[in-house]
PDB file of C-alpha atoms in Angstrom:
ATOM      1  CA  GLY A   1       1.226  18.828  -6.725  1.00 44.00           C
ATOM      2  CA  GLY A   2      -0.004  22.105  -5.252  1.00 47.00           C
ATOM      3  CA  ASP A   3       1.902  24.528  -3.070  1.00 48.00           C
ATOM      4  CA  GLY A   4       2.558  22.076  -0.263  1.00 48.00           C
ATOM      5  CA  PRO A   5       1.264  22.068   3.312  1.00 48.00           C
ATOM      6  CA  THR A   6       0.021  25.304   4.838  1.00 49.00           C
ATOM      7  CA  MET A   7       1.537  26.791   7.973  1.00 46.00           C
ATOM      8  CA  THR A   8      -1.572  25.771   9.872  1.00 52.00           C
ATOM      9  CA  MET A   9      -1.035  22.136   8.931  1.00 49.00           C
ATOM     10  CA  MET A  10       2.634  22.351   9.919  1.00 50.00           C
ATOM     11  CA  GLU A  11       1.783  23.938  13.259  1.00 59.00           C
ATOM     12  CA  GLU A  12      -0.806  21.246  13.968  1.00 60.00           C
ATOM     13  CA  ALA A  13       1.708  18.530  13.101  1.00 53.00           C
ATOM     14  CA  GLY A  14       4.275  20.139  15.385  1.00 56.00           C
ATOM     15  CA  ALA A  15       1.767  20.223  18.229  1.00 61.00           C
ATOM     16  CA  ALA A  16       0.923  16.557  17.700  1.00 59.00           C
ATOM     17  CA  PHE A  17       4.480  15.228  17.334  1.00 58.00           C
ATOM     18  CA  GLY A  18       6.450  17.610  19.547  1.00 61.00           C
ATOM     19  CA  SER A  19       8.786  20.533  19.105  1.00 57.00           C
ATOM     20  CA  SER A  20      11.347  18.366  17.269  1.00 61.00           C
ATOM     21  CA  PHE A  21       8.935  17.856  14.379  1.00 59.00           C
ATOM     22  CA  LYS A  22       9.986  19.884  11.356  1.00 65.00           C
ATOM     23  CA  ALA A  23       8.350  19.830   7.950  1.00 62.00           C
ATOM     24  CA  ARG A  24      10.754  19.892   5.010  1.00 62.00           C
ATOM     25  CA  ARG A  25       9.994  20.140   1.328  1.00 59.00           C
ATOM     26  CA  PHE A  26      12.286  18.500  -1.192  1.00 57.00           C
ATOM     27  CA  LEU A  27      10.996  19.685  -4.540  1.00 52.00           C
ATOM     28  CA  PRO A  28      10.582  18.692  -7.227  1.00 56.00           C
ATOM     29  CA  LEU A  29      10.119  14.985  -6.520  1.00 56.00           C
ATOM     30  CA  SER A  30       8.619  14.824  -9.987  1.00 56.00           C
ATOM     31  CA  GLN A  31       7.284  17.272 -12.519  1.00 55.00           C
ATOM     32  CA  ASN A  32       4.013  15.338 -12.396  1.00 76.00           C
ATOM     33  CA  LYS A  33       1.320  14.451  -9.913  1.00 88.00           C
ATOM     34  CA  ILE A  34       2.371  12.029  -7.173  1.00 91.00           C
ATOM     35  CA  TYR A  35      -0.244   9.292  -6.703  1.00 92.00           C
ATOM     36  CA  CYS A  36       1.440   7.070  -4.095  1.00 93.00           C
ATOM     37  CA  VAL A  37       4.393   6.953  -1.706  1.00 94.00           C
ATOM     38  CA  GLY A  38       5.961   4.221   0.406  1.00 94.00           C
ATOM     39  CA  TRP A  39       8.958   3.617   2.694  1.00 94.00           C
ATOM     40  CA  ASP A  40      11.188   0.555   2.387  1.00 94.00           C
ATOM     41  CA  LYS A  41      11.543  -1.848   5.338  1.00 92.00           C
ATOM     42  CA  LEU A  42      14.601   0.037   6.637  1.00 91.00           C
ATOM     43  CA  GLY A  43      12.984   3.466   6.484  1.00 90.00           C
ATOM     44  CA  SER A  44      15.863   4.916   4.480  1.00 91.00           C
ATOM     45  CA  ARG A  45      14.360   4.991   1.007  1.00 94.00           C
ATOM     46  CA  LEU A  46      11.099   6.405  -0.271  1.00 93.00           C
ATOM     47  CA  ALA A  47       9.393   5.343  -3.493  1.00 95.00           C
ATOM     48  CA  THR A  48       6.924   7.579  -5.307  1.00 94.00           C
ATOM     49  CA  GLY A  49       4.541   6.748  -8.148  1.00 94.00           C
ATOM     50  CA  ALA A  50       3.307   9.399 -10.553  1.00 93.00           C
ATOM     51  CA  ASN A  51       1.067  10.088 -13.510  1.00 92.00           C
ATOM     52  CA  ASP A  52       4.086  10.202 -15.871  1.00 93.00           C
ATOM     53  CA  HIS A  53       4.054   6.357 -15.847  1.00 95.00           C
ATOM     54  CA  THR A  54       7.157   6.122 -13.638  1.00 95.00           C
ATOM     55  CA  ALA A  55       8.134   5.360 -10.068  1.00 95.00           C
ATOM     56  CA  CYS A  56      11.112   7.060  -8.441  1.00 94.00           C
ATOM     57  CA  VAL A  57      13.311   5.856  -5.589  1.00 95.00           C
ATOM     58  CA  TRP A  58      14.738   8.420  -3.176  1.00 93.00           C
ATOM     59  CA  ARG A  59      17.405   8.092  -0.495  1.00 91.00           C
ATOM     60  CA  VAL A  60      16.263  10.198   2.452  1.00 87.00           C
ATOM     61  CA  LYS A  61      18.935  11.500   4.808  1.00 84.00           C
ATOM     62  CA  GLU A  62      18.394  12.176   8.513  1.00 81.00           C
ATOM     63  CA  THR A  63      18.418  15.891   7.680  1.00 78.00           C
ATOM     64  CA  GLY A  64      15.326  15.384   5.519  1.00 76.00           C
ATOM     65  CA  GLU A  65      17.196  15.870   2.266  1.00 81.00           C
ATOM     66  CA  ALA A  66      16.140  13.462  -0.484  1.00 84.00           C
ATOM     67  CA  ILE A  67      18.450  12.288  -3.268  1.00 88.00           C
ATOM     68  CA  ARG A  68      16.973  10.478  -6.219  1.00 90.00           C
ATOM     69  CA  GLU A  69      18.575   7.061  -6.672  1.00 92.00           C
ATOM     70  CA  GLY A  70      16.699   5.962  -9.746  1.00 92.00           C
ATOM     71  CA  ILE A  71      13.653   5.958 -12.001  1.00 95.00           C
ATOM     72  CA  LEU A  72      11.607   2.834 -12.675  1.00 96.00           C
ATOM     73  CA  LYS A  73      10.318   2.975 -16.250  1.00 96.00           C
ATOM     74  CA  GLY A  74       8.090   0.510 -18.044  1.00 96.00           C
ATOM     75  CA  HIS A  75       4.455   1.145 -17.166  1.00 96.00           C
ATOM     76  CA  LYS A  76       2.271   2.588 -19.906  1.00 96.00           C
ATOM     77  CA  ALA A  77      -0.067   4.515 -17.572  1.00 95.00           C
ATOM     78  CA  SER A  78       0.003   6.253 -14.201  1.00 95.00           C
ATOM     79  CA  VAL A  79       1.542   4.349 -11.287  1.00 96.00           C
ATOM     80  CA  ASP A  80      -1.334   4.218  -8.829  1.00 95.00           C
ATOM     81  CA  GLN A  81      -0.022   2.066  -5.959  1.00 96.00           C
ATOM     82  CA  LEU A  82       3.274   0.670  -4.769  1.00 97.00           C
ATOM     83  CA  ARG A  83       4.417  -1.572  -1.941  1.00 97.00           C
ATOM     84  CA  TRP A  84       7.917  -2.562  -0.832  1.00 97.00           C
ATOM     85  CA  ASP A  85       8.768  -6.209  -0.221  1.00 96.00           C
ATOM     86  CA  PRO A  86       8.628  -6.663   3.586  1.00 94.00           C
ATOM     87  CA  SER A  87      11.492  -9.179   3.395  1.00 93.00           C
ATOM     88  CA  ASN A  88      13.766  -7.412   0.884  1.00 93.00           C
ATOM     89  CA  ALA A  89      14.598  -3.702   0.949  1.00 93.00           C
ATOM     90  CA  ASN A  90      15.676  -3.773  -2.704  1.00 95.00           C
ATOM     91  CA  THR A  91      12.373  -4.938  -4.171  1.00 97.00           C
ATOM     92  CA  VAL A  92       9.208  -2.952  -4.771  1.00 97.00           C
ATOM     93  CA  ALA A  93       5.936  -3.859  -6.505  1.00 98.00           C
ATOM     94  CA  THR A  94       3.801  -1.412  -8.489  1.00 97.00           C
ATOM     95  CA  ILE A  95       0.371  -1.378 -10.121  1.00 97.00           C
ATOM     96  CA  ALA A  96      -0.697   1.053 -12.804  1.00 95.00           C
ATOM     97  CA  GLY A  97      -3.530   2.118 -15.046  1.00 94.00           C
ATOM     98  CA  ASP A  98      -2.167  -0.186 -17.773  1.00 95.00           C
ATOM     99  CA  LYS A  99      -3.660  -3.124 -15.757  1.00 95.00           C
ATOM    100  CA  SER A 100      -0.223  -4.631 -15.057  1.00 96.00           C
ATOM    101  CA  VAL A 101       1.593  -5.586 -11.866  1.00 97.00           C
ATOM    102  CA  ARG A 102       5.363  -5.152 -11.955  1.00 97.00           C
ATOM    103  CA  LEU A 103       8.157  -6.239  -9.653  1.00 97.00           C
ATOM    104  CA  TRP A 104      11.298  -4.102  -9.617  1.00 98.00           C
ATOM    105  CA  ASP A 105      14.915  -4.480  -8.502  1.00 97.00           C
ATOM    106  CA  VAL A 106      15.649  -0.927  -7.378  1.00 96.00           C
ATOM    107  CA  ARG A 107      19.432  -1.476  -7.467  1.00 95.00           C
ATOM    108  CA  SER A 108      19.461  -2.106 -11.210  1.00 96.00           C
ATOM    109  CA  GLN A 109      16.238  -0.117 -11.808  1.00 96.00           C
ATOM    110  CA  THR A 110      14.860  -2.988 -13.873  1.00 97.00           C
ATOM    111  CA  CYS A 111      11.515  -4.749 -14.016  1.00 97.00           C
ATOM    112  CA  VAL A 112      12.218  -8.364 -13.080  1.00 96.00           C
ATOM    113  CA  ALA A 113       8.669  -9.707 -13.477  1.00 96.00           C
ATOM    114  CA  GLU A 114       5.268  -8.648 -14.777  1.00 96.00           C
ATOM    115  CA  VAL A 115       1.685  -9.908 -14.699  1.00 95.00           C
ATOM    116  CA  ALA A 116      -0.819  -8.486 -17.172  1.00 93.00           C
ATOM    117  CA  GLY A 117      -4.351  -8.099 -15.846  1.00 85.00           C
ATOM    118  CA  THR A 118      -7.752  -7.836 -17.492  1.00 85.00           C
ATOM    119  CA  SER A 119      -9.112  -5.002 -15.344  1.00 89.00           C
ATOM    120  CA  ARG A 120      -7.595  -1.892 -13.776  1.00 92.00           C
ATOM    121  CA  ASN A 121      -5.833  -2.729 -10.521  1.00 94.00           C
ATOM    122  CA  LEU A 122      -6.799  -0.644  -7.498  1.00 93.00           C
ATOM    123  CA  ASN A 123      -5.020  -2.029  -4.432  1.00 94.00           C
ATOM    124  CA  LEU A 124      -1.916  -3.973  -3.552  1.00 95.00           C
ATOM    125  CA  ALA A 125      -0.548  -5.810  -0.513  1.00 97.00           C
ATOM    126  CA  TRP A 126       2.377  -8.083   0.380  1.00 96.00           C
ATOM    127  CA  GLN A 127       2.057 -11.110   2.612  1.00 96.00           C
ATOM    128  CA  PRO A 128       4.272 -10.447   5.682  1.00 94.00           C
ATOM    129  CA  GLY A 129       6.817 -13.100   4.689  1.00 90.00           C
ATOM    130  CA  GLY A 130       7.096 -11.694   1.173  1.00 93.00           C
ATOM    131  CA  GLN A 131       6.018 -14.887  -0.640  1.00 94.00           C
ATOM    132  CA  THR A 132       2.708 -13.589  -2.056  1.00 96.00           C
ATOM    133  CA  ILE A 133       1.292 -10.361  -3.462  1.00 97.00           C
ATOM    134  CA  ALA A 134      -2.445  -9.659  -3.400  1.00 97.00           C
ATOM    135  CA  VAL A 135      -3.875  -7.359  -6.062  1.00 96.00           C
ATOM    136  CA  GLY A 136      -7.482  -6.149  -6.118  1.00 94.00           C
ATOM    137  CA  ASP A 137      -8.984  -4.870  -9.353  1.00 94.00           C
ATOM    138  CA  ALA A 138     -11.941  -2.773 -10.472  1.00 92.00           C
ATOM    139  CA  GLY A 139     -14.020  -5.909 -10.969  1.00 92.00           C
ATOM    140  CA  ASP A 140     -13.713  -6.708  -7.229  1.00 94.00           C
ATOM    141  CA  VAL A 141     -11.471  -9.710  -7.904  1.00 95.00           C
ATOM    142  CA  VAL A 142      -8.390 -10.239  -5.720  1.00 96.00           C
ATOM    143  CA  SER A 143      -5.554 -12.128  -7.416  1.00 95.00           C
ATOM    144  CA  PHE A 144      -2.832 -13.809  -5.360  1.00 96.00           C
ATOM    145  CA  ILE A 145       0.525 -13.785  -7.131  1.00 96.00           C
ATOM    146  CA  ASP A 146       3.289 -16.237  -6.156  1.00 95.00           C
ATOM    147  CA  VAL A 147       6.408 -14.077  -6.017  1.00 95.00           C
ATOM    148  CA  ARG A 148       8.723 -17.008  -6.850  1.00 93.00           C
ATOM    149  CA  THR A 149       7.059 -17.655 -10.213  1.00 93.00           C
ATOM    150  CA  PHE A 150       5.197 -14.339 -10.534  1.00 92.00           C
ATOM    151  CA  LYS A 151       2.103 -16.154 -11.683  1.00 94.00           C
ATOM    152  CA  VAL A 152      -1.430 -15.904 -10.316  1.00 95.00           C
ATOM    153  CA  GLY A 153      -1.968 -18.868  -8.024  1.00 93.00           C
ATOM    154  CA  SER A 154      -5.581 -18.219  -7.023  1.00 94.00           C
ATOM    155  CA  LYS A 155      -8.332 -15.619  -7.175  1.00 94.00           C
ATOM    156  CA  LEU A 156     -11.002 -14.395  -4.775  1.00 95.00           C
ATOM    157  CA  ALA A 157     -14.139 -12.915  -6.368  1.00 94.00           C
ATOM    158  CA  ARG A 158     -16.215 -10.364  -4.436  1.00 90.00           C
ATOM    159  CA  LYS A 159     -18.316  -8.957  -7.249  1.00 88.00           C
ATOM    160  CA  GLY A 160     -20.400  -5.990  -6.164  1.00 86.00           C
ATOM    161  CA  ARG A 161     -18.671  -5.665  -2.775  1.00 87.00           C
ATOM    162  CA  GLU A 162     -16.516  -2.683  -3.845  1.00 93.00           C
ATOM    163  CA  VAL A 163     -13.222  -3.922  -2.411  1.00 94.00           C
ATOM    164  CA  ASN A 164     -11.258  -0.736  -1.680  1.00 94.00           C
ATOM    165  CA  GLU A 165      -8.316  -2.095   0.310  1.00 94.00           C
ATOM    166  CA  VAL A 166      -6.720  -5.463   1.076  1.00 96.00           C
ATOM    167  CA  SER A 167      -4.211  -6.509   3.741  1.00 96.00           C
ATOM    168  CA  TRP A 168      -2.873  -9.391   5.776  1.00 97.00           C
ATOM    169  CA  ASP A 169      -2.536  -9.392   9.550  1.00 95.00           C
ATOM    170  CA  GLY A 170       0.973  -9.459  11.007  1.00 92.00           C
ATOM    171  CA  SER A 171       1.180 -13.253  10.986  1.00 93.00           C
ATOM    172  CA  GLY A 172      -0.157 -13.741   7.470  1.00 94.00           C
ATOM    173  CA  ALA A 173      -2.895 -16.046   8.776  1.00 95.00           C
ATOM    174  CA  LEU A 174      -5.773 -13.586   8.283  1.00 97.00           C
ATOM    175  CA  PHE A 175      -6.714 -11.614   5.190  1.00 97.00           C
ATOM    176  CA  PHE A 176      -8.749  -8.394   5.319  1.00 97.00           C
ATOM    177  CA  LEU A 177     -11.054  -6.837   2.748  1.00 96.00           C
ATOM    178  CA  ALA A 178     -12.248  -3.249   3.254  1.00 96.00           C
ATOM    179  CA  THR A 179     -15.512  -2.791   1.390  1.00 96.00           C
ATOM    180  CA  GLY A 180     -17.797  -0.063   0.128  1.00 95.00           C
ATOM    181  CA  ALA A 181     -20.564  -1.329   2.408  1.00 95.00           C
ATOM    182  CA  GLY A 182     -18.603  -0.166   5.470  1.00 96.00           C
ATOM    183  CA  VAL A 183     -17.739  -3.758   6.396  1.00 96.00           C
ATOM    184  CA  VAL A 184     -14.326  -5.316   7.005  1.00 97.00           C
ATOM    185  CA  GLU A 185     -14.386  -8.941   5.906  1.00 96.00           C
ATOM    186  CA  VAL A 186     -11.885 -11.024   7.856  1.00 97.00           C
ATOM    187  CA  LEU A 187     -10.933 -14.270   6.115  1.00 97.00           C
ATOM    188  CA  SER A 188      -8.737 -17.231   6.946  1.00 96.00           C
ATOM    189  CA  TYR A 189      -5.957 -16.958   4.366  1.00 95.00           C
ATOM    190  CA  GLU A 190      -5.499 -20.731   4.285  1.00 92.00           C
ATOM    191  CA  THR A 191      -9.140 -21.556   3.514  1.00 94.00           C
ATOM    192  CA  MET A 192     -10.503 -18.147   2.393  1.00 94.00           C
ATOM    193  CA  GLU A 193     -13.501 -18.757   4.631  1.00 95.00           C
ATOM    194  CA  THR A 194     -15.022 -15.796   6.475  1.00 95.00           C
ATOM    195  CA  VAL A 195     -14.125 -15.738  10.173  1.00 95.00           C
ATOM    196  CA  ASN A 196     -15.582 -12.305  10.986  1.00 96.00           C
ATOM    197  CA  ARG A 197     -17.521  -9.429   9.463  1.00 96.00           C
ATOM    198  CA  LEU A 198     -16.995  -6.096  11.173  1.00 96.00           C
ATOM    199  CA  LYS A 199     -19.496  -3.306  10.572  1.00 95.00           C
ATOM    200  CA  ALA A 200     -16.875  -0.598  10.871  1.00 95.00           C
ATOM    201  CA  HIS A 201     -18.361   2.500   9.197  1.00 96.00           C
ATOM    202  CA  THR A 202     -21.680   3.971   8.136  1.00 95.00           C
ATOM    203  CA  GLY A 203     -20.097   4.838   4.786  1.00 95.00           C
ATOM    204  CA  GLY A 204     -17.693   2.946   2.576  1.00 95.00           C
ATOM    205  CA  ILE A 205     -14.258   1.983   3.908  1.00 96.00           C
ATOM    206  CA  VAL A 206     -11.568   3.460   1.688  1.00 94.00           C
ATOM    207  CA  SER A 207      -8.433   2.551   3.643  1.00 94.00           C
ATOM    208  CA  LEU A 208      -7.164  -0.112   6.034  1.00 95.00           C
ATOM    209  CA  ALA A 209      -3.724  -0.473   7.597  1.00 94.00           C
ATOM    210  CA  VAL A 210      -2.185  -2.930  10.068  1.00 94.00           C
ATOM    211  CA  ASP A 211       0.271  -1.487  12.582  1.00 91.00           C
ATOM    212  CA  PRO A 212       3.880  -2.829  12.538  1.00 87.00           C
ATOM    213  CA  THR A 213       3.421  -4.683  15.836  1.00 90.00           C
ATOM    214  CA  GLY A 214       0.385  -6.534  14.502  1.00 91.00           C
ATOM    215  CA  LYS A 215      -1.658  -5.679  17.583  1.00 94.00           C
ATOM    216  CA  HIS A 216      -4.009  -3.203  15.931  1.00 96.00           C
ATOM    217  CA  PHE A 217      -5.396  -2.147  12.596  1.00 96.00           C
ATOM    218  CA  ALA A 218      -6.988   1.107  11.499  1.00 97.00           C
ATOM    219  CA  THR A 219      -9.808   1.858   9.069  1.00 97.00           C
ATOM    220  CA  GLY A 220     -10.845   5.079   7.390  1.00 97.00           C
ATOM    221  CA  GLY A 221     -14.226   5.685   5.793  1.00 96.00           C
ATOM    222  CA  THR A 222     -16.278   8.086   3.741  1.00 96.00           C
ATOM    223  CA  ASP A 223     -18.129   8.903   6.973  1.00 96.00           C
ATOM    224  CA  ALA A 224     -15.049  11.003   7.905  1.00 95.00           C
ATOM    225  CA  ILE A 225     -14.168   8.626  10.756  1.00 95.00           C
ATOM    226  CA  ILE A 226     -10.904   6.811  11.505  1.00 96.00           C
ATOM    227  CA  SER A 227     -11.262   3.771  13.762  1.00 96.00           C
ATOM    228  CA  LEU A 228      -8.630   1.795  15.656  1.00 97.00           C
ATOM    229  CA  TRP A 229      -9.268  -1.931  16.177  1.00 97.00           C
ATOM    230  CA  ASP A 230      -7.828  -4.554  18.494  1.00 95.00           C
ATOM    231  CA  MET A 231      -6.504  -7.411  16.379  1.00 95.00           C
ATOM    232  CA  GLU A 232      -7.021 -10.116  19.003  1.00 93.00           C
ATOM    233  CA  ASP A 233     -10.697  -9.654  19.843  1.00 93.00           C
ATOM    234  CA  MET A 234     -11.630  -7.628  16.733  1.00 95.00           C
ATOM    235  CA  SER A 235     -13.171  -4.830  18.774  1.00 95.00           C
ATOM    236  CA  CYS A 236     -13.077  -1.099  18.065  1.00 95.00           C
ATOM    237  CA  VAL A 237     -11.010   0.586  20.764  1.00 95.00           C
ATOM    238  CA  ARG A 238     -11.185   4.142  19.499  1.00 93.00           C
ATOM    239  CA  SER A 239     -12.783   6.273  16.774  1.00 91.00           C
TER     240      SER A 239
END
């Protein structure tokens, strides 16, 4: 929505990424508000989720031109989050305001599996190998869905912790919870026991992302700070 990035933002991006950086607008992606975006594992397709209850898949050319490949229809409320399967470039998972989790085959544009929840889902993550999806809801419960059966195998309750983001490390051995208390809870995925608690921000943590190499992760908080962390010794290397 809106009129797009300002010239000031474009100029700042160009300064940060070099003279070859060029901002392009391919409009309209949708006639509605875009709530989430995500690249597939190959970096050639972009998925967008919107408040019209749909997700769209776009083929992005090297020139920056985007061609819509399909529309994923089935949700009964806004598509709030989406994540591509890290092991399959033709599969994407979505969560929406209708409390459901859906798995899509983007080639046929069909929903191949669905789990109905009891509370609105807020965050979504794939295990690096693609076998499990983690979904956190508004009740601060994280459900782990077995992708082979698309059934909930286990749940992790963190009532009152305000779980805003979930993620695995690059190996899939550790599981991260970003909380409203400004703490990153680091758990052993095998046992779900806490192995570390990192006081990362003075305000709530609203985002957490692991870099593709698995060596670092980043957190962003309501204190207007972004922090970069070393995965091995769990120390903050830059804010």
